[in-house]
Amino acid sequence: DTGVSQDPRHKITKRGQNVTFRCDPISEHNRLYWYRQTLGQGPEFLTYFQNEAQLEKSRLLSDRFSAERPKGSFSTLEIQRTEQGDSAMYLCASSLDRVSETQYFGPGTRLLVL
Amino acid sequence: DAKTTQPNSMESNEEEPVHLPCNHSTISGTDYIHWYRQLPSQGPEYVIHGLTSNVNNRMASLAIAEDRKSSTLILHRATLRDAAVYYCILKTSASKLTFGTGTRLQVTL
């Protein structure tokens, strides 16, 4: 399978704990995106990378959130001191660097903070 | 990114054509019109995109108004597997997608 993969698919944690999610993009894609989706809403942009450089971060990305893409391949999204409001689906997507280029999404990681 | 307006929901019978409208009156000349859909419990999936001319692919057709202020996604024969939320998105740069709430399509037998 050469699609975007995400791990884990589901995560249940207690408030105050740290969690880390991983995304493996399509291998030749130099752009990688993170989105968050809550129930009944469309995905909301969090941040994106071109190769290893983080080029844009949304105001939704508080100081408790950090994302990395150290070698321009896989990426991690860490949430520190989780809050119940962080409960959501976290989606990763990848693409080539063209305006018309489509983004390919992974299946998402569903986070539940108790 | 410029904003799009879509109906909250639509219904269709199986094997009938479906026309999903999208208004984007503030579209700029460099905005591409993208459509994605999201099946239940899955990540969004690319459907089609266009700039000025109508487009066809194996999944759907995209009809773009001459003034580009609206577009229509056409599913030629809806199946139960097409039941999803369909998002119309304007994209200027090679960066983020700005999703609205989309149109929830229900397909019935």
mmCIF file of C-alpha atoms in Angstrom:
data_model
loop_
_atom_site.group_PDB
_atom_site.id
_atom_site.type_symbol
_atom_site.label_atom_id
_atom_site.label_comp_id
_atom_site.label_asym_id
_atom_site.label_seq_id
_atom_site.Cartn_x
_atom_site.Cartn_y
_atom_site.Cartn_z
ATOM 1 C CA ASP A 1 0.000 0.000 0.000
ATOM 2 C CA THR A 2 1.549 3.314 -1.054
ATOM 3 C CA GLY A 3 -1.017 5.628 0.513
ATOM 4 C CA VAL A 4 -0.702 7.891 3.540
ATOM 5 C CA SER A 5 -0.599 5.959 6.784
ATOM 6 C CA GLN A 6 -1.182 7.147 10.326
ATOM 7 C CA ASP A 7 -0.451 5.534 13.652
ATOM 8 C CA PRO A 8 -2.162 4.898 15.964
ATOM 9 C CA ARG A 9 -5.671 4.822 14.530
ATOM 10 C CA HIS A 10 -7.230 5.354 17.934
ATOM 11 C CA LYS A 11 -5.898 6.793 21.180
ATOM 12 C CA ILE A 12 -7.601 7.168 24.526
ATOM 13 C CA THR A 13 -5.759 9.180 27.130
ATOM 14 C CA LYS A 14 -6.390 10.941 30.389
ATOM 15 C CA ARG A 15 -6.406 14.693 30.704
ATOM 16 C CA GLY A 16 -2.925 16.033 31.318
ATOM 17 C CA GLN A 17 -1.070 13.233 29.528
ATOM 18 C CA ASN A 18 1.098 13.740 26.447
ATOM 19 C CA VAL A 19 0.326 11.982 23.171
ATOM 20 C CA THR A 20 2.239 11.626 19.919
ATOM 21 C CA PHE A 21 0.877 10.700 16.518
ATOM 22 C CA ARG A 22 2.833 9.615 13.473
ATOM 23 C CA CYS A 23 2.157 10.167 9.780
ATOM 24 C CA ASP A 24 3.937 8.480 6.889
ATOM 25 C CA PRO A 25 3.228 10.326 3.638
ATOM 26 C CA ILE A 26 3.378 9.054 0.083
ATOM 27 C CA SER A 27 7.098 8.663 -0.519
ATOM 28 C CA GLU A 28 7.661 11.181 -3.307
ATOM 29 C CA HIS A 29 5.486 13.892 -1.752
ATOM 30 C CA ASN A 30 7.428 16.835 -0.379
ATOM 31 C CA ARG A 31 4.434 18.510 1.318
ATOM 32 C CA LEU A 32 2.830 17.165 4.465
ATOM 33 C CA TYR A 33 -0.208 18.624 6.234
ATOM 34 C CA TRP A 34 -1.921 18.147 9.563
ATOM 35 C CA TYR A 35 -5.632 18.836 10.052
ATOM 36 C CA ARG A 36 -8.018 18.390 12.950
ATOM 37 C CA GLN A 37 -11.675 17.457 12.621
ATOM 38 C CA THR A 38 -14.356 17.559 15.280
ATOM 39 C CA LEU A 39 -17.774 15.962 14.994
ATOM 40 C CA GLY A 40 -20.003 17.541 12.364
ATOM 41 C CA GLN A 41 -17.339 19.928 11.110
ATOM 42 C CA GLY A 42 -15.003 19.893 8.144
ATOM 43 C CA PRO A 43 -11.286 19.388 8.756
ATOM 44 C CA GLU A 44 -9.388 22.429 10.032
ATOM 45 C CA PHE A 45 -5.836 23.143 8.985
ATOM 46 C CA LEU A 46 -3.183 22.948 11.709
ATOM 47 C CA THR A 47 0.205 23.096 10.015
ATOM 48 C CA TYR A 48 2.183 22.017 6.980
ATOM 49 C CA PHE A 49 5.724 21.142 5.983
ATOM 50 C CA GLN A 50 7.632 21.391 2.768
ATOM 51 C CA ASN A 51 10.326 18.780 3.133
ATOM 52 C CA GLU A 52 11.592 19.297 6.709
ATOM 53 C CA ALA A 53 10.634 22.988 6.946
ATOM 54 C CA GLN A 54 7.448 23.910 8.790
ATOM 55 C CA LEU A 55 6.060 26.696 6.613
ATOM 56 C CA GLU A 56 2.761 27.610 8.224
ATOM 57 C CA LYS A 57 1.027 27.104 11.542
ATOM 58 C CA SER A 58 -2.604 27.838 12.286
ATOM 59 C CA ARG A 59 -3.673 29.888 15.278
ATOM 60 C CA LEU A 60 -5.422 26.668 16.343
ATOM 61 C CA LEU A 61 -1.986 25.225 17.071
ATOM 62 C CA SER A 62 -1.473 26.263 20.672
ATOM 63 C CA ASP A 63 1.832 26.066 22.500
ATOM 64 C CA ARG A 64 0.892 22.588 23.667
ATOM 65 C CA PHE A 65 1.053 21.315 20.083
ATOM 66 C CA SER A 66 4.282 20.651 18.261
ATOM 67 C CA ALA A 67 4.915 19.029 14.924
ATOM 68 C CA GLU A 68 8.124 17.817 13.358
ATOM 69 C CA ARG A 69 9.276 16.317 10.101
ATOM 70 C CA PRO A 70 12.961 15.755 10.856
ATOM 71 C CA LYS A 71 14.169 14.175 7.641
ATOM 72 C CA GLY A 72 11.485 15.357 5.289
ATOM 73 C CA SER A 73 9.777 11.990 5.355
ATOM 74 C CA PHE A 74 7.481 10.965 8.217
ATOM 75 C CA SER A 75 6.041 13.529 10.633
ATOM 76 C CA THR A 76 4.975 13.510 14.258
ATOM 77 C CA LEU A 77 2.373 15.620 16.008
ATOM 78 C CA GLU A 78 2.691 15.860 19.785
ATOM 79 C CA ILE A 79 0.101 17.248 22.143
ATOM 80 C CA GLN A 80 1.328 18.026 25.647
ATOM 81 C CA ARG A 81 -0.912 18.208 28.706
ATOM 82 C CA THR A 82 -3.963 17.085 26.778
ATOM 83 C CA GLU A 83 -7.330 18.681 27.468
ATOM 84 C CA GLN A 84 -10.804 17.329 26.794
ATOM 85 C CA GLY A 85 -11.173 19.884 24.010
ATOM 86 C CA ASP A 86 -8.349 18.172 22.143
ATOM 87 C CA SER A 87 -10.632 15.197 21.481
ATOM 88 C CA ALA A 88 -10.917 15.047 17.697
ATOM 89 C CA MET A 89 -9.808 13.213 14.576
ATOM 90 C CA TYR A 90 -6.280 14.215 13.554
ATOM 91 C CA LEU A 91 -5.760 13.885 9.819
ATOM 92 C CA CYS A 92 -2.541 13.876 7.867
ATOM 93 C CA ALA A 93 -2.275 14.550 4.143
ATOM 94 C CA SER A 94 0.538 14.779 1.633
ATOM 95 C CA SER A 95 0.996 16.258 -1.811
ATOM 96 C CA LEU A 96 3.474 17.453 -4.364
ATOM 97 C CA ASP A 97 4.305 21.129 -4.457
ATOM 98 C CA ARG A 98 1.928 22.442 -7.114
ATOM 99 C CA VAL A 99 -1.115 24.716 -6.816
ATOM 100 C CA SER A 100 -3.371 22.291 -8.623
ATOM 101 C CA GLU A 101 -1.963 19.319 -6.830
ATOM 102 C CA THR A 102 -4.367 17.171 -4.870
ATOM 103 C CA GLN A 103 -3.829 16.212 -1.267
ATOM 104 C CA TYR A 104 -3.986 12.568 -0.283
ATOM 105 C CA PHE A 105 -5.319 11.958 3.194
ATOM 106 C CA GLY A 106 -4.592 9.222 5.657
ATOM 107 C CA PRO A 107 -7.289 7.440 7.674
ATOM 108 C CA GLY A 108 -6.753 9.701 10.687
ATOM 109 C CA THR A 109 -6.025 9.183 14.363
ATOM 110 C CA ARG A 110 -9.056 9.486 16.599
ATOM 111 C CA LEU A 111 -8.129 10.954 19.985
ATOM 112 C CA LEU A 112 -10.364 10.781 23.038
ATOM 113 C CA VAL A 113 -9.271 12.667 26.133
ATOM 114 C CA LEU A 114 -11.039 11.563 29.289
ATOM 115 C CA ASP B 1 -8.991 31.634 0.638
ATOM 116 C CA ALA B 2 -12.320 32.765 -0.805
ATOM 117 C CA LYS B 3 -15.455 31.272 0.701
ATOM 118 C CA THR B 4 -17.829 28.698 -0.793
ATOM 119 C CA THR B 5 -21.511 28.068 -0.051
ATOM 120 C CA GLN B 6 -23.070 24.614 -0.317
ATOM 121 C CA PRO B 7 -26.426 23.141 0.735
ATOM 122 C CA ASN B 8 -26.197 21.267 4.018
ATOM 123 C CA SER B 9 -27.711 18.086 2.632
ATOM 124 C CA MET B 10 -29.104 16.467 -0.491
ATOM 125 C CA GLU B 11 -30.795 13.183 -1.271
ATOM 126 C CA SER B 12 -30.670 11.022 -4.348
ATOM 127 C CA ASN B 13 -32.001 7.707 -5.508
ATOM 128 C CA GLU B 14 -29.525 5.055 -6.480
ATOM 129 C CA GLU B 15 -28.506 4.997 -10.144
ATOM 130 C CA GLU B 16 -29.799 8.497 -10.742
ATOM 131 C CA PRO B 17 -27.586 11.503 -11.524
ATOM 132 C CA VAL B 18 -26.752 13.903 -8.712
ATOM 133 C CA HIS B 19 -25.908 17.580 -9.138
ATOM 134 C CA LEU B 20 -24.141 19.093 -6.140
ATOM 135 C CA PRO B 21 -24.012 22.899 -6.352
ATOM 136 C CA CYS B 22 -21.399 25.270 -4.973
ATOM 137 C CA ASN B 23 -21.445 29.061 -4.975
ATOM 138 C CA HIS B 24 -18.187 30.984 -4.858
ATOM 139 C CA SER B 25 -19.031 34.537 -5.827
ATOM 140 C CA THR B 26 -15.747 35.990 -4.520
ATOM 141 C CA ILE B 27 -13.527 33.627 -6.490
ATOM 142 C CA SER B 28 -10.340 35.157 -7.853
ATOM 143 C CA GLY B 29 -8.758 34.473 -11.197
ATOM 144 C CA THR B 30 -6.099 32.196 -9.754
ATOM 145 C CA ASP B 31 -8.386 30.078 -7.555
ATOM 146 C CA TYR B 32 -8.715 26.433 -8.506
ATOM 147 C CA ILE B 33 -12.043 24.765 -7.655
ATOM 148 C CA HIS B 34 -11.435 21.493 -5.841
ATOM 149 C CA TRP B 35 -13.940 18.887 -4.693
ATOM 150 C CA TYR B 36 -13.228 16.357 -2.013
ATOM 151 C CA ARG B 37 -15.529 13.896 -0.341
ATOM 152 C CA GLN B 38 -15.401 12.159 3.006
ATOM 153 C CA LEU B 39 -16.993 8.791 3.527
ATOM 154 C CA PRO B 40 -17.992 7.837 7.068
ATOM 155 C CA SER B 41 -15.016 7.152 9.341
ATOM 156 C CA GLN B 42 -12.475 7.902 6.613
ATOM 157 C CA GLY B 43 -10.177 10.757 5.661
ATOM 158 C CA PRO B 44 -11.222 13.084 2.830
ATOM 159 C CA GLU B 45 -10.737 11.815 -0.698
ATOM 160 C CA TYR B 46 -9.997 13.892 -3.791
ATOM 161 C CA VAL B 47 -12.766 13.881 -6.383
ATOM 162 C CA ILE B 48 -11.978 16.424 -9.082
ATOM 163 C CA HIS B 49 -10.705 19.927 -9.685
ATOM 164 C CA GLY B 50 -10.776 22.590 -12.387
ATOM 165 C CA LEU B 51 -9.902 26.179 -13.162
ATOM 166 C CA THR B 52 -12.095 27.443 -16.001
ATOM 167 C CA SER B 53 -13.156 24.581 -18.249
ATOM 168 C CA ASN B 54 -15.466 21.710 -17.418
ATOM 169 C CA VAL B 55 -13.630 18.579 -16.329
ATOM 170 C CA ASN B 56 -14.418 14.887 -16.412
ATOM 171 C CA ASN B 57 -12.764 11.968 -14.682
ATOM 172 C CA ARG B 58 -13.719 8.447 -13.756
ATOM 173 C CA MET B 59 -15.450 9.577 -10.575
ATOM 174 C CA ALA B 60 -17.387 12.656 -11.610
ATOM 175 C CA SER B 61 -17.748 15.712 -13.811
ATOM 176 C CA LEU B 62 -17.220 19.317 -12.819
ATOM 177 C CA ALA B 63 -19.251 21.994 -14.544
ATOM 178 C CA ILE B 64 -17.935 25.526 -14.014
ATOM 179 C CA ALA B 65 -20.086 28.550 -14.765
ATOM 180 C CA GLU B 66 -18.783 30.943 -17.365
ATOM 181 C CA ASP B 67 -18.279 33.683 -14.758
ATOM 182 C CA ARG B 68 -16.741 31.079 -12.384
ATOM 183 C CA LYS B 69 -18.965 32.230 -9.541
ATOM 184 C CA SER B 70 -20.521 28.821 -9.194
ATOM 185 C CA SER B 71 -19.804 25.212 -10.036
ATOM 186 C CA THR B 72 -21.597 21.882 -9.963
ATOM 187 C CA LEU B 73 -20.235 18.465 -9.176
ATOM 188 C CA ILE B 74 -22.056 15.826 -11.174
ATOM 189 C CA LEU B 75 -22.182 12.176 -10.184
ATOM 190 C CA HIS B 76 -23.608 10.467 -13.234
ATOM 191 C CA ARG B 77 -25.085 7.442 -11.493
ATOM 192 C CA ALA B 78 -25.143 7.621 -7.725
ATOM 193 C CA THR B 79 -24.540 4.432 -5.794
ATOM 194 C CA LEU B 80 -24.829 3.696 -2.102
ATOM 195 C CA ARG B 81 -21.035 3.973 -1.942
ATOM 196 C CA ASP B 82 -21.295 7.631 -2.954
ATOM 197 C CA ALA B 83 -23.035 8.553 0.310
ATOM 198 C CA ALA B 84 -20.578 11.000 1.865
ATOM 199 C CA VAL B 85 -19.961 14.633 2.745
ATOM 200 C CA TYR B 86 -18.861 16.554 -0.347
ATOM 201 C CA TYR B 87 -16.660 19.615 0.079
ATOM 202 C CA CYS B 88 -16.192 22.376 -2.498
ATOM 203 C CA ILE B 89 -12.926 24.237 -1.859
ATOM 204 C CA LEU B 90 -11.194 27.144 -3.564
ATOM 205 C CA LYS B 91 -7.434 26.823 -3.638
ATOM 206 C CA THR B 92 -5.021 29.557 -4.607
ATOM 207 C CA SER B 93 -1.693 28.398 -3.340
ATOM 208 C CA ALA B 94 -0.010 25.064 -3.046
ATOM 209 C CA SER B 95 -0.816 24.885 0.638
ATOM 210 C CA LYS B 96 -3.725 24.266 2.925
ATOM 211 C CA LEU B 97 -7.271 23.296 2.056
ATOM 212 C CA THR B 98 -9.973 25.335 3.792
ATOM 213 C CA PHE B 99 -12.962 23.076 4.325
ATOM 214 C CA GLY B 100 -16.472 24.297 5.037
ATOM 215 C CA THR B 101 -19.195 22.048 6.373
ATOM 216 C CA GLY B 102 -19.917 20.552 2.954
ATOM 217 C CA THR B 103 -23.011 18.829 1.586
ATOM 218 C CA ARG B 104 -24.072 15.541 3.111
ATOM 219 C CA LEU B 105 -25.320 13.332 0.286
ATOM 220 C CA GLN B 106 -27.740 10.543 1.131
ATOM 221 C CA VAL B 107 -28.342 7.864 -1.468
ATOM 222 C CA THR B 108 -31.360 5.619 -1.141
ATOM 223 C CA LEU B 109 -32.477 2.461 -2.922
#
